Amino acid sequence: MLTDVDILDGGKSLAVTLTGGARHRFHAIWLRDNAWDDKTRAPGNGQRLITLGTIPADTIVSKADIKSGQLHLTFAPEGRTIAFEGAWLAANVYDKPCRQVHGWTCPEIETWDATLGSRIPQAEFGDVSSDKAALARWLAGVRCYGFGKLNGGPVKPEALLGVAALFGYVRETNYGRYFEVRTEVNPTNLAYTGLGLQAHTDNPYRDPVPTLQILYCLENSAKGGENMVVDGFRAAERLHEEDARAFDLLTKYCARFEYAGSVGVRLRSRRPMIELAPDGELIGVRFNNRSAAAVVDVPFEDMADYYAAYRRFGEIIDDPAMEVTFKLSPGESFIVDNTRVLHARKGYSGAGSRWLQGCYADKDGLLSTLAAIESECGALGVSEAAE
Ligand code: FE2
């Protein structure tokens, strides 16, 4: 994997050439900080044993050799020689062009609209409960598309907790460990009525928001009541393609969200509707008309344009060309990445019954479980997950 190494700039950096001819530079201080020897990292858990302050600020590479696929570097003034695996260096290259476009998405995800069709990630509850590879394929689909459906689960209260337990833990909130979604006479939340709901992300008034939501069907004989999902990242991409300024307004100014629907609860947050990382990566969407509070962080000069952008973003989200719709049968459930995918419910009539249970969980746990299985069993392609 390593074919050549050159020390640059008096040892402050070096350049390695990988098989195929690609040349990448690394800084001496970066290499020293990321060494994997047993005096820098604990052999058991891999955690770093030293702080950056332990490493001399004037660290340079005084000697560099390639031996058996490893890069052996001697660091001065410490006078220590440490080996680096060529594959590790290749996987951690940072000497590459910066992304300039705002709103880019990481390569592990694929944005979608109504044409997603049969590629909905879905699996049988029994399969993912008993087969790690089947679980990994389904979780990889959730990572890629931001949602997934699970069929054939038990029809009994609290079965949704078993879905969360497949990959992590329930996140308890003021709504409880889980909540009932069915018509109530005096609802504490409009979700507990038969009204249709505009596509939304849940609980944008929390900080952090619940990053996953599971909705599990126990009864569904009412007319209507289909569920739909919309990819908020695709909606943000569409807004960007149509009107870059509108996209910028929704990313650079914070919206405000609030929920004070029950005694003793007053949840508030201040976050943009479309959230970018500092390098422009699209990392979150918050959209919920029911809990949007007065926006007071947009200058007067930009407020009219901000509202036009907000309106257009909502129109894109409401566009039937964006939605994937399905009706859940008892024992079926779906999970959404609540930082990305909006969900909605069509209105339903009082005839028959509709009873779902919902709960929240955390995406980091899902991604951790998936990564652990993948490293144990080898990476499983998303194309397999869609089968
Ligand atoms: Fe919801």
PDB file of C-alpha atoms in Angstrom, residues 50-242:
ATOM      1  CA  ILE A  50      -1.678  11.185  26.571  1.00  0.00           C
ATOM      2  CA  THR A  51      -2.894  14.731  26.003  1.00  0.00           C
ATOM      3  CA  LEU A  52      -1.711  16.986  23.214  1.00  0.00           C
ATOM      4  CA  GLY A  53       0.202  18.965  25.842  1.00  0.00           C
ATOM      5  CA  THR A  54       2.356  15.862  26.439  1.00  0.00           C
ATOM      6  CA  ILE A  55       3.657  16.063  22.867  1.00  0.00           C
ATOM      7  CA  PRO A  56       6.356  18.735  22.278  1.00  0.00           C
ATOM      8  CA  ALA A  57       4.977  21.607  20.174  1.00  0.00           C
ATOM      9  CA  ASP A  58       8.140  21.524  18.012  1.00  0.00           C
ATOM     10  CA  THR A  59       7.684  17.845  17.089  1.00  0.00           C
ATOM     11  CA  ILE A  60       9.167  16.875  13.734  1.00  0.00           C
ATOM     12  CA  VAL A  61       9.808  13.641  11.869  1.00  0.00           C
ATOM     13  CA  SER A  62      13.579  13.091  11.801  1.00  0.00           C
ATOM     14  CA  LYS A  63      13.600   9.727  10.006  1.00  0.00           C
ATOM     15  CA  ALA A  64      11.047   7.855   7.855  1.00  0.00           C
ATOM     16  CA  ASP A  65      11.273   4.329   6.412  1.00  0.00           C
ATOM     17  CA  ILE A  66       8.866   1.874   4.825  1.00  0.00           C
ATOM     18  CA  LYS A  67       9.195  -1.698   6.111  1.00  0.00           C
ATOM     19  CA  SER A  68       6.742  -4.546   5.436  1.00  0.00           C
ATOM     20  CA  GLY A  69       3.867  -2.227   4.549  1.00  0.00           C
ATOM     21  CA  GLN A  70       4.387  -0.064   7.631  1.00  0.00           C
ATOM     22  CA  LEU A  71       5.695   3.467   7.881  1.00  0.00           C
ATOM     23  CA  HIS A  72       8.340   3.697  10.622  1.00  0.00           C
ATOM     24  CA  LEU A  73       8.736   7.270  11.840  1.00  0.00           C
ATOM     25  CA  THR A  74      11.221   8.657  14.327  1.00  0.00           C
ATOM     26  CA  PHE A  75       9.900  11.734  16.114  1.00  0.00           C
ATOM     27  CA  ALA A  76      12.198  14.440  17.496  1.00  0.00           C
ATOM     28  CA  PRO A  77      12.794  15.786  20.060  1.00  0.00           C
ATOM     29  CA  GLU A  78      11.207  12.739  21.800  1.00  0.00           C
ATOM     30  CA  GLY A  79      13.533  10.375  19.928  1.00  0.00           C
ATOM     31  CA  ARG A  80      10.815   7.721  19.660  1.00  0.00           C
ATOM     32  CA  THR A  81      10.239   5.503  16.616  1.00  0.00           C
ATOM     33  CA  ILE A  82       6.633   4.476  16.001  1.00  0.00           C
ATOM     34  CA  ALA A  83       5.153   2.305  13.239  1.00  0.00           C
ATOM     35  CA  PHE A  84       2.013   3.263  11.261  1.00  0.00           C
ATOM     36  CA  GLU A  85      -0.006   0.793   9.189  1.00  0.00           C
ATOM     37  CA  GLY A  86      -0.236   1.786   5.523  1.00  0.00           C
ATOM     38  CA  ALA A  87      -3.929   0.837   5.410  1.00  0.00           C
ATOM     39  CA  TRP A  88      -4.653   3.069   8.400  1.00  0.00           C
ATOM     40  CA  LEU A  89      -2.924   6.029   6.739  1.00  0.00           C
ATOM     41  CA  ALA A  90      -4.796   5.398   3.494  1.00  0.00           C
ATOM     42  CA  ALA A  91      -8.099   5.338   5.383  1.00  0.00           C
ATOM     43  CA  ASN A  92      -7.321   8.592   7.194  1.00  0.00           C
ATOM     44  CA  VAL A  93      -6.044  10.812   4.388  1.00  0.00           C
ATOM     45  CA  TYR A  94      -6.910  14.483   4.920  1.00  0.00           C
ATOM     46  CA  ASP A  95      -4.769  16.047   2.186  1.00  0.00           C
ATOM     47  CA  LYS A  96      -7.627  16.367  -0.305  1.00  0.00           C
ATOM     48  CA  PRO A  97      -9.707  19.143  -1.842  1.00  0.00           C
ATOM     49  CA  CYS A  98     -12.131  20.909   0.510  1.00  0.00           C
ATOM     50  CA  ARG A  99     -15.829  20.609  -0.275  1.00  0.00           C
ATOM     51  CA  GLN A 100     -17.068  24.021  -1.331  1.00  0.00           C
ATOM     52  CA  VAL A 101     -20.767  23.317  -1.840  1.00  0.00           C
ATOM     53  CA  HIS A 102     -23.095  23.979   1.067  1.00  0.00           C
ATOM     54  CA  GLY A 103     -25.557  21.199   1.746  1.00  0.00           C
ATOM     55  CA  TRP A 104     -23.430  18.189   0.809  1.00  0.00           C
ATOM     56  CA  THR A 105     -24.353  14.846   2.332  1.00  0.00           C
ATOM     57  CA  CYS A 106     -22.059  12.078   3.506  1.00  0.00           C
ATOM     58  CA  PRO A 107     -21.496   9.150   1.133  1.00  0.00           C
ATOM     59  CA  GLU A 108     -23.291   6.691   3.419  1.00  0.00           C
ATOM     60  CA  ILE A 109     -26.671   8.247   2.719  1.00  0.00           C
ATOM     61  CA  GLU A 110     -28.842   8.490  -0.366  1.00  0.00           C
ATOM     62  CA  THR A 111     -31.598  11.066  -0.629  1.00  0.00           C
ATOM     63  CA  TRP A 112     -34.936  10.036  -2.137  1.00  0.00           C
ATOM     64  CA  ASP A 113     -38.431  11.067  -3.137  1.00  0.00           C
ATOM     65  CA  ALA A 114     -41.642   9.250  -4.100  1.00  0.00           C
ATOM     66  CA  THR A 115     -39.745   7.232  -6.691  1.00  0.00           C
ATOM     67  CA  LEU A 116     -38.058   5.273  -3.887  1.00  0.00           C
ATOM     68  CA  GLY A 117     -40.734   2.627  -4.493  1.00  0.00           C
ATOM     69  CA  SER A 118     -39.659  -0.911  -3.695  1.00  0.00           C
ATOM     70  CA  ARG A 119     -36.319   0.171  -2.260  1.00  0.00           C
ATOM     71  CA  ILE A 120     -37.969   0.921   1.112  1.00  0.00           C
ATOM     72  CA  PRO A 121     -35.735  -0.791   3.677  1.00  0.00           C
ATOM     73  CA  GLN A 122     -37.907  -3.443   5.262  1.00  0.00           C
ATOM     74  CA  ALA A 123     -37.424  -6.688   7.099  1.00  0.00           C
ATOM     75  CA  GLU A 124     -39.241  -9.329   9.122  1.00  0.00           C
ATOM     76  CA  PHE A 125     -39.161  -8.827  12.872  1.00  0.00           C
ATOM     77  CA  GLY A 126     -38.297 -12.503  13.397  1.00  0.00           C
ATOM     78  CA  ASP A 127     -35.359 -12.341  10.983  1.00  0.00           C
ATOM     79  CA  VAL A 128     -33.720  -9.254  12.471  1.00  0.00           C
ATOM     80  CA  SER A 129     -34.264 -10.630  15.987  1.00  0.00           C
ATOM     81  CA  SER A 130     -32.422 -13.879  15.275  1.00  0.00           C
ATOM     82  CA  ASP A 131     -29.950 -13.110  12.498  1.00  0.00           C
ATOM     83  CA  LYS A 132     -27.219 -10.472  12.938  1.00  0.00           C
ATOM     84  CA  ALA A 133     -26.591 -10.206   9.212  1.00  0.00           C
ATOM     85  CA  ALA A 134     -30.312  -9.565   8.572  1.00  0.00           C
ATOM     86  CA  LEU A 135     -30.304  -6.956  11.346  1.00  0.00           C
ATOM     87  CA  ALA A 136     -27.236  -5.265   9.827  1.00  0.00           C
ATOM     88  CA  ARG A 137     -28.837  -5.168   6.363  1.00  0.00           C
ATOM     89  CA  TRP A 138     -31.945  -3.520   7.779  1.00  0.00           C
ATOM     90  CA  LEU A 139     -29.991  -1.047   9.912  1.00  0.00           C
ATOM     91  CA  ALA A 140     -27.784  -0.193   6.916  1.00  0.00           C
ATOM     92  CA  GLY A 141     -30.963   0.631   5.018  1.00  0.00           C
ATOM     93  CA  VAL A 142     -32.095   2.911   7.860  1.00  0.00           C
ATOM     94  CA  ARG A 143     -28.676   4.603   7.844  1.00  0.00           C
ATOM     95  CA  CYS A 144     -28.875   5.125   4.085  1.00  0.00           C
ATOM     96  CA  TYR A 145     -32.496   6.220   3.671  1.00  0.00           C
ATOM     97  CA  GLY A 146     -33.296   7.544   7.164  1.00  0.00           C
ATOM     98  CA  PHE A 147     -36.206   5.195   7.693  1.00  0.00           C
ATOM     99  CA  GLY A 148     -37.163   1.546   7.619  1.00  0.00           C
ATOM    100  CA  LYS A 149     -40.192  -0.687   8.063  1.00  0.00           C
ATOM    101  CA  LEU A 150     -40.401  -3.817  10.141  1.00  0.00           C
ATOM    102  CA  ASN A 151     -43.092  -6.410   9.488  1.00  0.00           C
ATOM    103  CA  GLY A 152     -44.468  -9.442  11.277  1.00  0.00           C
ATOM    104  CA  GLY A 153     -43.865  -8.342  14.864  1.00  0.00           C
ATOM    105  CA  PRO A 154     -45.949  -9.411  17.857  1.00  0.00           C
ATOM    106  CA  VAL A 155     -49.330  -7.724  18.254  1.00  0.00           C
ATOM    107  CA  LYS A 156     -49.103  -6.821  21.898  1.00  0.00           C
ATOM    108  CA  PRO A 157     -48.645  -3.635  23.898  1.00  0.00           C
ATOM    109  CA  GLU A 158     -45.020  -2.557  24.446  1.00  0.00           C
ATOM    110  CA  ALA A 159     -43.780  -4.659  21.530  1.00  0.00           C
ATOM    111  CA  LEU A 160     -42.154  -1.457  20.233  1.00  0.00           C
ATOM    112  CA  LEU A 161     -39.666  -1.644  23.100  1.00  0.00           C
ATOM    113  CA  GLY A 162     -38.390  -4.831  21.473  1.00  0.00           C
ATOM    114  CA  VAL A 163     -37.681  -2.889  18.271  1.00  0.00           C
ATOM    115  CA  ALA A 164     -35.554  -0.344  20.178  1.00  0.00           C
ATOM    116  CA  ALA A 165     -33.776  -3.201  21.960  1.00  0.00           C
ATOM    117  CA  LEU A 166     -32.614  -4.581  18.595  1.00  0.00           C
ATOM    118  CA  PHE A 167     -30.013  -1.817  18.412  1.00  0.00           C
ATOM    119  CA  GLY A 168     -30.056   0.365  21.515  1.00  0.00           C
ATOM    120  CA  TYR A 169     -32.143   1.992  24.181  1.00  0.00           C
ATOM    121  CA  VAL A 170     -35.361   3.927  24.537  1.00  0.00           C
ATOM    122  CA  ARG A 171     -35.035   7.645  25.177  1.00  0.00           C
ATOM    123  CA  GLU A 172     -37.579   8.537  27.819  1.00  0.00           C
ATOM    124  CA  THR A 173     -39.212  11.979  27.729  1.00  0.00           C
ATOM    125  CA  ASN A 174     -42.038  13.850  29.413  1.00  0.00           C
ATOM    126  CA  TYR A 175     -44.365  11.784  27.193  1.00  0.00           C
ATOM    127  CA  GLY A 176     -43.115   8.713  29.064  1.00  0.00           C
ATOM    128  CA  ARG A 177     -40.994   5.716  28.101  1.00  0.00           C
ATOM    129  CA  TYR A 178     -43.449   5.274  25.248  1.00  0.00           C
ATOM    130  CA  PHE A 179     -46.672   6.987  24.293  1.00  0.00           C
ATOM    131  CA  GLU A 180     -50.052   5.983  22.900  1.00  0.00           C
ATOM    132  CA  VAL A 181     -51.162   7.421  19.566  1.00  0.00           C
ATOM    133  CA  ARG A 182     -54.935   7.160  19.347  1.00  0.00           C
ATOM    134  CA  THR A 183     -57.858   9.489  19.573  1.00  0.00           C
ATOM    135  CA  GLU A 184     -58.271  11.178  22.926  1.00  0.00           C
ATOM    136  CA  VAL A 185     -61.231  13.288  24.065  1.00  0.00           C
ATOM    137  CA  ASN A 186     -59.055  16.118  25.467  1.00  0.00           C
ATOM    138  CA  PRO A 187     -55.748  15.604  23.738  1.00  0.00           C
ATOM    139  CA  THR A 188     -52.530  16.995  25.196  1.00  0.00           C
ATOM    140  CA  ASN A 189     -51.108  16.871  21.675  1.00  0.00           C
ATOM    141  CA  LEU A 190     -52.798  17.054  18.262  1.00  0.00           C
ATOM    142  CA  ALA A 191     -51.131  13.738  17.415  1.00  0.00           C
ATOM    143  CA  TYR A 192     -53.796  12.153  19.641  1.00  0.00           C
ATOM    144  CA  THR A 193     -56.711  13.207  17.415  1.00  0.00           C
ATOM    145  CA  GLY A 194     -58.009  11.930  14.088  1.00  0.00           C
ATOM    146  CA  LEU A 195     -56.768  15.035  12.256  1.00  0.00           C
ATOM    147  CA  GLY A 196     -54.319  14.635   9.429  1.00  0.00           C
ATOM    148  CA  LEU A 197     -50.875  15.965  10.297  1.00  0.00           C
ATOM    149  CA  GLN A 198     -48.499  17.811   8.005  1.00  0.00           C
ATOM    150  CA  ALA A 199     -45.187  16.067   7.564  1.00  0.00           C
ATOM    151  CA  HIS A 200     -42.960  17.043  10.457  1.00  0.00           C
ATOM    152  CA  THR A 201     -40.020  16.074  12.573  1.00  0.00           C
ATOM    153  CA  ASP A 202     -40.894  15.255  16.168  1.00  0.00           C
ATOM    154  CA  ASN A 203     -40.057  17.379  19.170  1.00  0.00           C
ATOM    155  CA  PRO A 204     -37.959  20.110  17.518  1.00  0.00           C
ATOM    156  CA  TYR A 205     -38.415  21.975  20.824  1.00  0.00           C
ATOM    157  CA  ARG A 206     -35.918  19.621  22.476  1.00  0.00           C
ATOM    158  CA  ASP A 207     -32.192  20.128  22.317  1.00  0.00           C
ATOM    159  CA  PRO A 208     -31.013  17.635  21.313  1.00  0.00           C
ATOM    160  CA  VAL A 209     -34.069  16.330  19.490  1.00  0.00           C
ATOM    161  CA  PRO A 210     -34.901  12.633  19.769  1.00  0.00           C
ATOM    162  CA  THR A 211     -32.827  11.272  16.912  1.00  0.00           C
ATOM    163  CA  LEU A 212     -34.976   8.212  16.211  1.00  0.00           C
ATOM    164  CA  GLN A 213     -38.698   7.568  16.481  1.00  0.00           C
ATOM    165  CA  ILE A 214     -40.414   4.189  16.347  1.00  0.00           C
ATOM    166  CA  LEU A 215     -44.148   3.931  15.630  1.00  0.00           C
ATOM    167  CA  TYR A 216     -45.675   0.507  16.162  1.00  0.00           C
ATOM    168  CA  CYS A 217     -49.171  -0.500  15.019  1.00  0.00           C
ATOM    169  CA  LEU A 218     -51.457  -2.533  17.266  1.00  0.00           C
ATOM    170  CA  GLU A 219     -54.836  -1.796  15.620  1.00  0.00           C
ATOM    171  CA  ASN A 220     -55.656  -0.123  12.318  1.00  0.00           C
ATOM    172  CA  SER A 221     -59.161  -0.754  11.058  1.00  0.00           C
ATOM    173  CA  ALA A 222     -60.089   2.948  10.796  1.00  0.00           C
ATOM    174  CA  LYS A 223     -60.628   4.393   7.340  1.00  0.00           C
ATOM    175  CA  GLY A 224     -57.552   6.370   6.304  1.00  0.00           C
ATOM    176  CA  GLY A 225     -54.727   6.942   8.729  1.00  0.00           C
ATOM    177  CA  GLU A 226     -51.951   6.004   6.300  1.00  0.00           C
ATOM    178  CA  ASN A 227     -48.448   6.970   7.301  1.00  0.00           C
ATOM    179  CA  MET A 228     -46.154   8.865   5.015  1.00  0.00           C
ATOM    180  CA  VAL A 229     -42.522   9.846   5.139  1.00  0.00           C
ATOM    181  CA  VAL A 230     -40.635  12.619   3.354  1.00  0.00           C
ATOM    182  CA  ASP A 231     -36.860  12.926   3.071  1.00  0.00           C
ATOM    183  CA  GLY A 232     -36.081  16.313   4.621  1.00  0.00           C
ATOM    184  CA  PHE A 233     -32.583  16.202   3.143  1.00  0.00           C
ATOM    185  CA  ARG A 234     -34.016  15.772  -0.358  1.00  0.00           C
ATOM    186  CA  ALA A 235     -36.428  18.649   0.325  1.00  0.00           C
ATOM    187  CA  ALA A 236     -33.475  20.800   1.434  1.00  0.00           C
ATOM    188  CA  GLU A 237     -31.566  19.820  -1.713  1.00  0.00           C
ATOM    189  CA  ARG A 238     -34.542  20.813  -3.856  1.00  0.00           C
ATOM    190  CA  LEU A 239     -34.799  24.177  -2.118  1.00  0.00           C
ATOM    191  CA  HIS A 240     -31.059  24.694  -2.686  1.00  0.00           C
ATOM    192  CA  GLU A 241     -31.369  23.812  -6.377  1.00  0.00           C
ATOM    193  CA  GLU A 242     -34.325  26.167  -6.831  1.00  0.00           C
TER     194      GLU A 242
END
